């Protein structure tokens, strides 16, 4: 499959679960009195092109076999569940609304969100404790750029039963949600002036192979973990000769890595490929230190999960924290 070109994949939205998701999105827009119905097409990734009130959906979501390949190559399937797909669609609908009505030209929009003309960063450093931004997609994505801040705010506002007035009571972010509520009441029922039906980078025009696509995508999340685990691993596992008959710590980590990786990714927002690189490094150090998994396996699994979470948080937000890659 990796030798196949993206353009050769005969997948489409019609007749798949994606069609139902888009139907639900349109129902949510209608319930809010918004006239826009973003058009959608299959491409390589999630995006809403500048000045186009539409949504590109990644090809892998259109077929179960391609979802399995995405899982194998990336360890995760972004948008692969109904709830996650709807969350991303609401976010992309926020971009489509901005592209259709251009509210970023308004002074109040700029006061609340910033300048849309600000250059997109290659990296951004979120502050998880900030209450100036809503929390919708992972990695505190609203903090990456004013346009993403608006799209995230719109997504929270659009979601049925989000109870945003109570959830964000006392937060500065509530002003943004109230503005979106006022803005859409004003312009949502009007015919958008910009209704381009263009489809940017549709799948049938993409000549790269699946292998090339995934090599580029994996490189995007490449990360060299710091080699600072010895002390912590030695506290958790044992190098005492009395425990030589206990299972190797490296084998213990390999056995539990998938479950622990998914759990830590869920609660920290870190990409699973990055966590996998950290786990590979930990496994190698356990081998070199000849560490053994002595004691209760359940307790060791819990403590190792805590260790990996702590190390991940330290990498993300510690004094020597690395920069986040903007998604």
GROMACS .gro file of C-alpha atoms in nm:
model
  327
    1UNK     CA    1   0.000   0.000   0.000
    2UNK     CA    2   0.284   0.240   0.075
    3UNK     CA    3   0.381   0.237  -0.294
    4UNK     CA    4   0.039   0.361  -0.400
    5UNK     CA    5  -0.005   0.726  -0.492
    6UNK     CA    6  -0.260   0.927  -0.298
    7UNK     CA    7  -0.425   1.013  -0.628
    8UNK     CA    8  -0.493   0.645  -0.691
    9UNK     CA    9  -0.699   0.599  -0.374
   10UNK     CA   10  -1.061   0.570  -0.480
   11UNK     CA   11  -1.217   0.704  -0.162
   12UNK     CA   12  -1.490   0.960  -0.113
   13UNK     CA   13  -1.709   1.109   0.158
   14UNK     CA   14  -2.039   0.992   0.015
   15UNK     CA   15  -2.166   0.668   0.163
   16UNK     CA   16  -1.926   0.672   0.460
   17UNK     CA   17  -1.959   0.769   0.825
   18UNK     CA   18  -1.803   1.104   0.732
   19UNK     CA   19  -2.121   1.194   0.546
   20UNK     CA   20  -2.317   1.145   0.869
   21UNK     CA   21  -2.067   1.360   1.061
   22UNK     CA   22  -2.102   1.642   0.808
   23UNK     CA   23  -2.480   1.608   0.826
   24UNK     CA   24  -2.463   1.650   1.203
   25UNK     CA   25  -2.238   1.954   1.164
   26UNK     CA   26  -2.490   2.114   0.929
   27UNK     CA   27  -2.768   2.044   1.177
   28UNK     CA   28  -2.568   2.218   1.450
   29UNK     CA   29  -2.507   2.518   1.225
   30UNK     CA   30  -2.877   2.534   1.139
   31UNK     CA   31  -2.974   2.515   1.506
   32UNK     CA   32  -2.756   2.821   1.568
   33UNK     CA   33  -2.916   3.009   1.279
   34UNK     CA   34  -2.603   3.001   1.064
   35UNK     CA   35  -2.671   2.996   0.691
   36UNK     CA   36  -2.330   2.870   0.584
   37UNK     CA   37  -2.293   2.500   0.497
   38UNK     CA   38  -1.920   2.434   0.444
   39UNK     CA   39  -1.844   2.210   0.147
   40UNK     CA   40  -1.603   1.924   0.213
   41UNK     CA   41  -1.362   1.709   0.014
   42UNK     CA   42  -1.095   1.444   0.065
   43UNK     CA   43  -0.730   1.553   0.085
   44UNK     CA   44  -0.413   1.454   0.272
   45UNK     CA   45  -0.485   1.630   0.602
   46UNK     CA   46  -0.740   1.834   0.796
   47UNK     CA   47  -0.748   2.200   0.688
   48UNK     CA   48  -0.967   2.488   0.572
   49UNK     CA   49  -0.789   2.690   0.300
   50UNK     CA   50  -0.757   3.067   0.320
   51UNK     CA   51  -1.058   3.246   0.168
   52UNK     CA   52  -1.238   2.915   0.105
   53UNK     CA   53  -1.535   2.838   0.336
   54UNK     CA   54  -1.484   2.464   0.309
   55UNK     CA   55  -1.319   2.174   0.491
   56UNK     CA   56  -1.059   1.924   0.368
   57UNK     CA   57  -1.079   1.584   0.538
   58UNK     CA   58  -0.786   1.338   0.548
   59UNK     CA   59  -0.813   1.036   0.319
   60UNK     CA   60  -0.755   0.776   0.590
   61UNK     CA   61  -1.092   0.849   0.752
   62UNK     CA   62  -1.276   0.742   0.437
   63UNK     CA   63  -1.188   0.370   0.456
   64UNK     CA   64  -1.129   0.122   0.744
   65UNK     CA   65  -0.814  -0.020   0.582
   66UNK     CA   66  -0.662   0.327   0.552
   67UNK     CA   67  -0.749   0.397   0.915
   68UNK     CA   68  -0.559   0.082   1.013
   69UNK     CA   69  -0.260   0.201   0.810
   70UNK     CA   70  -0.272   0.543   0.977
   71UNK     CA   71  -0.279   0.373   1.316
   72UNK     CA   72   0.019   0.158   1.225
   73UNK     CA   73   0.227   0.445   1.087
   74UNK     CA   74   0.131   0.721   1.335
   75UNK     CA   75   0.013   0.520   1.641
   76UNK     CA   76  -0.302   0.731   1.643
   77UNK     CA   77  -0.591   0.820   1.410
   78UNK     CA   78  -0.671   1.190   1.439
   79UNK     CA   79  -1.047   1.224   1.406
   80UNK     CA   80  -1.094   0.849   1.405
   81UNK     CA   81  -1.387   0.845   1.649
   82UNK     CA   82  -1.724   1.015   1.614
   83UNK     CA   83  -1.662   1.258   1.902
   84UNK     CA   84  -1.312   1.352   1.787
   85UNK     CA   85  -1.421   1.391   1.425
   86UNK     CA   86  -1.705   1.621   1.530
   87UNK     CA   87  -1.469   1.825   1.749
   88UNK     CA   88  -1.234   1.882   1.454
   89UNK     CA   89  -1.523   1.956   1.216
   90UNK     CA   90  -1.656   2.223   1.452
   91UNK     CA   91  -1.307   2.376   1.466
   92UNK     CA   92  -1.273   2.373   1.086
   93UNK     CA   93  -1.624   2.518   1.057
   94UNK     CA   94  -1.495   2.812   1.263
   95UNK     CA   95  -1.228   2.868   0.999
   96UNK     CA   96  -1.490   2.839   0.724
   97UNK     CA   97  -1.706   3.101   0.896
   98UNK     CA   98  -1.406   3.334   0.917
   99UNK     CA   99  -1.324   3.277   0.549
  100UNK     CA  100  -1.684   3.343   0.449
  101UNK     CA  101  -1.755   3.663   0.646
  102UNK     CA  102  -1.402   3.795   0.723
  103UNK     CA  103  -1.485   3.908   1.082
  104UNK     CA  104  -1.111   3.945   1.152
  105UNK     CA  105  -1.134   4.287   0.986
  106UNK     CA  106  -1.346   4.415   1.274
  107UNK     CA  107  -1.181   4.611   1.552
  108UNK     CA  108  -1.353   4.414   1.830
  109UNK     CA  109  -1.235   4.083   1.677
  110UNK     CA  110  -0.879   4.215   1.673
  111UNK     CA  111  -0.905   4.339   2.032
  112UNK     CA  112  -1.015   3.995   2.153
  113UNK     CA  113  -0.819   3.756   1.930
  114UNK     CA  114  -0.533   3.962   1.787
  115UNK     CA  115  -0.429   4.026   1.430
  116UNK     CA  116  -0.520   3.755   1.180
  117UNK     CA  117  -0.231   3.877   0.964
  118UNK     CA  118   0.015   3.759   1.228
  119UNK     CA  119   0.251   3.506   1.075
  120UNK     CA  120   0.183   3.145   1.171
  121UNK     CA  121   0.465   3.018   1.394
  122UNK     CA  122   0.654   2.697   1.332
  123UNK     CA  123   0.637   2.640   1.707
  124UNK     CA  124   0.437   2.772   1.998
  125UNK     CA  125   0.460   2.738   2.374
  126UNK     CA  126   0.121   2.705   2.541
  127UNK     CA  127   0.043   2.800   2.898
  128UNK     CA  128  -0.192   2.526   3.029
  129UNK     CA  129  -0.299   2.745   3.319
  130UNK     CA  130  -0.413   3.035   3.101
  131UNK     CA  131  -0.782   3.126   3.121
  132UNK     CA  132  -0.762   3.365   2.827
  133UNK     CA  133  -0.830   3.080   2.585
  134UNK     CA  134  -1.093   2.809   2.556
  135UNK     CA  135  -0.984   2.446   2.573
  136UNK     CA  136  -1.114   2.235   2.286
  137UNK     CA  137  -0.857   2.048   2.075
  138UNK     CA  138  -0.548   1.903   2.239
  139UNK     CA  139  -0.223   2.091   2.301
  140UNK     CA  140  -0.407   2.409   2.399
  141UNK     CA  141  -0.428   2.480   2.030
  142UNK     CA  142  -0.616   2.810   2.071
  143UNK     CA  143  -0.288   2.962   2.189
  144UNK     CA  144  -0.102   2.900   1.863
  145UNK     CA  145  -0.247   3.185   1.650
  146UNK     CA  146  -0.538   3.436   1.653
  147UNK     CA  147  -0.718   3.244   1.376
  148UNK     CA  148  -0.692   2.921   1.576
  149UNK     CA  149  -0.813   3.105   1.885
  150UNK     CA  150  -1.126   3.213   1.696
  151UNK     CA  151  -1.184   2.865   1.547
  152UNK     CA  152  -1.150   2.701   1.887
  153UNK     CA  153  -1.381   2.956   2.048
  154UNK     CA  154  -1.637   2.903   1.771
  155UNK     CA  155  -1.617   2.525   1.817
  156UNK     CA  156  -1.687   2.551   2.192
  157UNK     CA  157  -1.976   2.790   2.122
  158UNK     CA  158  -2.122   2.564   1.850
  159UNK     CA  159  -2.113   2.233   2.038
  160UNK     CA  160  -2.460   2.137   2.163
  161UNK     CA  161  -2.501   2.136   2.541
  162UNK     CA  162  -2.151   2.277   2.592
  163UNK     CA  163  -2.285   2.501   2.870
  164UNK     CA  164  -2.006   2.746   2.790
  165UNK     CA  165  -2.143   3.032   3.000
  166UNK     CA  166  -2.110   2.822   3.314
  167UNK     CA  167  -1.796   2.635   3.210
  168UNK     CA  168  -1.603   2.956   3.142
  169UNK     CA  169  -1.761   3.180   3.405
  170UNK     CA  170  -1.492   3.408   3.547
  171UNK     CA  171  -1.250   3.335   3.262
  172UNK     CA  172  -1.133   3.616   3.028
  173UNK     CA  173  -1.210   3.366   2.750
  174UNK     CA  174  -1.580   3.417   2.825
  175UNK     CA  175  -1.561   3.757   2.651
  176UNK     CA  176  -1.457   3.579   2.331
  177UNK     CA  177  -1.744   3.332   2.355
  178UNK     CA  178  -1.994   3.612   2.417
  179UNK     CA  179  -1.853   3.799   2.117
  180UNK     CA  180  -1.894   3.493   1.894
  181UNK     CA  181  -2.252   3.461   2.020
  182UNK     CA  182  -2.321   3.826   1.932
  183UNK     CA  183  -2.134   3.809   1.602
  184UNK     CA  184  -2.320   3.505   1.471
  185UNK     CA  185  -2.655   3.650   1.579
  186UNK     CA  186  -2.568   3.951   1.364
  187UNK     CA  187  -2.424   3.789   1.051
  188UNK     CA  188  -2.507   3.417   1.069
  189UNK     CA  189  -2.842   3.438   0.894
  190UNK     CA  190  -2.711   3.656   0.610
  191UNK     CA  191  -2.582   3.511   0.287
  192UNK     CA  192  -2.201   3.501   0.315
  193UNK     CA  193  -2.034   3.733   0.064
  194UNK     CA  194  -1.755   3.482   0.001
  195UNK     CA  195  -1.893   3.149  -0.119
  196UNK     CA  196  -1.608   2.996  -0.315
  197UNK     CA  197  -1.660   2.623  -0.376
  198UNK     CA  198  -1.294   2.567  -0.458
  199UNK     CA  199  -1.134   2.241  -0.345
  200UNK     CA  200  -0.770   2.292  -0.257
  201UNK     CA  201  -0.534   1.995  -0.292
  202UNK     CA  202  -0.804   1.736  -0.362
  203UNK     CA  203  -0.683   1.380  -0.331
  204UNK     CA  204  -0.692   1.305  -0.704
  205UNK     CA  205  -0.430   1.577  -0.763
  206UNK     CA  206  -0.178   1.455  -0.505
  207UNK     CA  207   0.102   1.256  -0.669
  208UNK     CA  208   0.307   1.155  -0.363
  209UNK     CA  209   0.296   0.794  -0.251
  210UNK     CA  210   0.159   0.681   0.083
  211UNK     CA  211   0.515   0.597   0.185
  212UNK     CA  212   0.635   0.950   0.105
  213UNK     CA  213   0.336   1.097   0.285
  214UNK     CA  214   0.405   0.903   0.604
  215UNK     CA  215   0.782   0.961   0.600
  216UNK     CA  216   0.714   1.336   0.589
  217UNK     CA  217   0.444   1.311   0.855
  218UNK     CA  218   0.662   1.106   1.090
  219UNK     CA  219   0.951   1.349   1.045
  220UNK     CA  220   0.719   1.629   1.153
  221UNK     CA  221   0.691   1.471   1.499
  222UNK     CA  222   1.052   1.355   1.522
  223UNK     CA  223   1.203   1.421   1.862
  224UNK     CA  224   1.532   1.326   2.028
  225UNK     CA  225   1.454   1.255   2.394
  226UNK     CA  226   1.693   1.379   2.665
  227UNK     CA  227   1.893   1.098   2.824
  228UNK     CA  228   1.804   1.179   3.183
  229UNK     CA  229   1.624   0.864   3.289
  230UNK     CA  230   1.890   0.656   3.466
  231UNK     CA  231   1.823   0.778   3.820
  232UNK     CA  232   1.445   0.746   3.788
  233UNK     CA  233   1.456   0.407   3.617
  234UNK     CA  234   1.696   0.276   3.883
  235UNK     CA  235   1.457   0.390   4.157
  236UNK     CA  236   1.161   0.218   3.990
  237UNK     CA  237   1.333  -0.102   3.878
  238UNK     CA  238   1.607  -0.306   4.046
  239UNK     CA  239   1.971  -0.374   3.964
  240UNK     CA  240   2.014  -0.585   4.280
  241UNK     CA  241   2.160  -0.930   4.196
  242UNK     CA  242   1.892  -1.083   4.421
  243UNK     CA  243   1.634  -0.992   4.155
  244UNK     CA  244   1.814  -1.141   3.854
  245UNK     CA  245   1.535  -1.395   3.808
  246UNK     CA  246   1.272  -1.121   3.786
  247UNK     CA  247   1.157  -1.020   3.436
  248UNK     CA  248   1.377  -0.770   3.254
  249UNK     CA  249   1.256  -0.412   3.293
  250UNK     CA  250   1.297  -0.363   2.919
  251UNK     CA  251   1.057  -0.651   2.852
  252UNK     CA  252   0.815  -0.512   3.111
  253UNK     CA  253   0.806  -0.172   2.934
  254UNK     CA  254   0.762  -0.336   2.593
  255UNK     CA  255   0.469  -0.540   2.724
  256UNK     CA  256   0.287  -0.236   2.864
  257UNK     CA  257   0.408   0.036   2.625
  258UNK     CA  258   0.097   0.061   2.406
  259UNK     CA  259  -0.149   0.100   2.693
  260UNK     CA  260   0.075   0.338   2.889
  261UNK     CA  261   0.163   0.543   2.578
  262UNK     CA  262  -0.204   0.594   2.494
  263UNK     CA  263  -0.291   0.685   2.852
  264UNK     CA  264  -0.011   0.942   2.887
  265UNK     CA  265  -0.090   1.089   2.544
  266UNK     CA  266  -0.452   1.129   2.645
  267UNK     CA  267  -0.379   1.323   2.962
  268UNK     CA  268  -0.076   1.526   2.852
  269UNK     CA  269  -0.171   1.596   2.489
  270UNK     CA  270   0.169   1.472   2.370
  271UNK     CA  271   0.190   1.299   2.035
  272UNK     CA  272   0.220   0.920   2.060
  273UNK     CA  273   0.516   0.909   1.818
  274UNK     CA  274   0.712   1.139   2.049
  275UNK     CA  275   0.624   0.925   2.350
  276UNK     CA  276   0.730   0.616   2.158
  277UNK     CA  277   1.075   0.769   2.104
  278UNK     CA  278   1.103   0.829   2.479
  279UNK     CA  279   0.996   0.470   2.551
  280UNK     CA  280   1.252   0.333   2.304
  281UNK     CA  281   1.521   0.528   2.487
  282UNK     CA  282   1.401   0.404   2.826
  283UNK     CA  283   1.399   0.043   2.706
  284UNK     CA  284   1.755   0.079   2.581
  285UNK     CA  285   1.874   0.227   2.911
  286UNK     CA  286   1.704  -0.052   3.107
  287UNK     CA  287   1.895  -0.306   2.898
  288UNK     CA  288   2.227  -0.128   2.947
  289UNK     CA  289   2.169  -0.096   3.323
  290UNK     CA  290   2.042  -0.457   3.342
  291UNK     CA  291   1.736  -0.349   3.540
  292UNK     CA  292   1.471  -0.595   3.656
  293UNK     CA  293   1.097  -0.553   3.714
  294UNK     CA  294   1.082  -0.682   4.071
  295UNK     CA  295   0.760  -0.664   4.270
  296UNK     CA  296   0.395  -0.617   4.188
  297UNK     CA  297   0.341  -0.580   3.813
  298UNK     CA  298   0.030  -0.370   3.868
  299UNK     CA  299   0.213  -0.131   4.101
  300UNK     CA  300   0.509  -0.109   3.866
  301UNK     CA  301   0.278  -0.027   3.573
  302UNK     CA  302   0.111   0.250   3.775
  303UNK     CA  303   0.442   0.396   3.889
  304UNK     CA  304   0.592   0.377   3.540
  305UNK     CA  305   0.288   0.560   3.399
  306UNK     CA  306   0.342   0.833   3.660
  307UNK     CA  307   0.713   0.849   3.570
  308UNK     CA  308   0.645   0.884   3.198
  309UNK     CA  309   0.379   1.149   3.264
  310UNK     CA  310   0.618   1.346   3.485
  311UNK     CA  311   0.897   1.328   3.226
  312UNK     CA  312   0.657   1.430   2.950
  313UNK     CA  313   0.534   1.729   3.150
  314UNK     CA  314   0.893   1.826   3.225
  315UNK     CA  315   0.981   1.814   2.854
  316UNK     CA  316   0.675   2.023   2.770
  317UNK     CA  317   0.683   2.287   3.042
  318UNK     CA  318   1.001   2.254   3.247
  319UNK     CA  319   1.291   2.504   3.258
  320UNK     CA  320   1.452   2.342   2.953
  321UNK     CA  321   1.121   2.278   2.782
  322UNK     CA  322   1.120   2.218   2.411
  323UNK     CA  323   0.904   2.420   2.176
  324UNK     CA  324   0.575   2.273   2.060
  325UNK     CA  325   0.526   2.216   1.693
  326UNK     CA  326   0.216   2.399   1.572
  327UNK     CA  327  -0.019   2.143   1.422
   0.00000   0.00000   0.00000
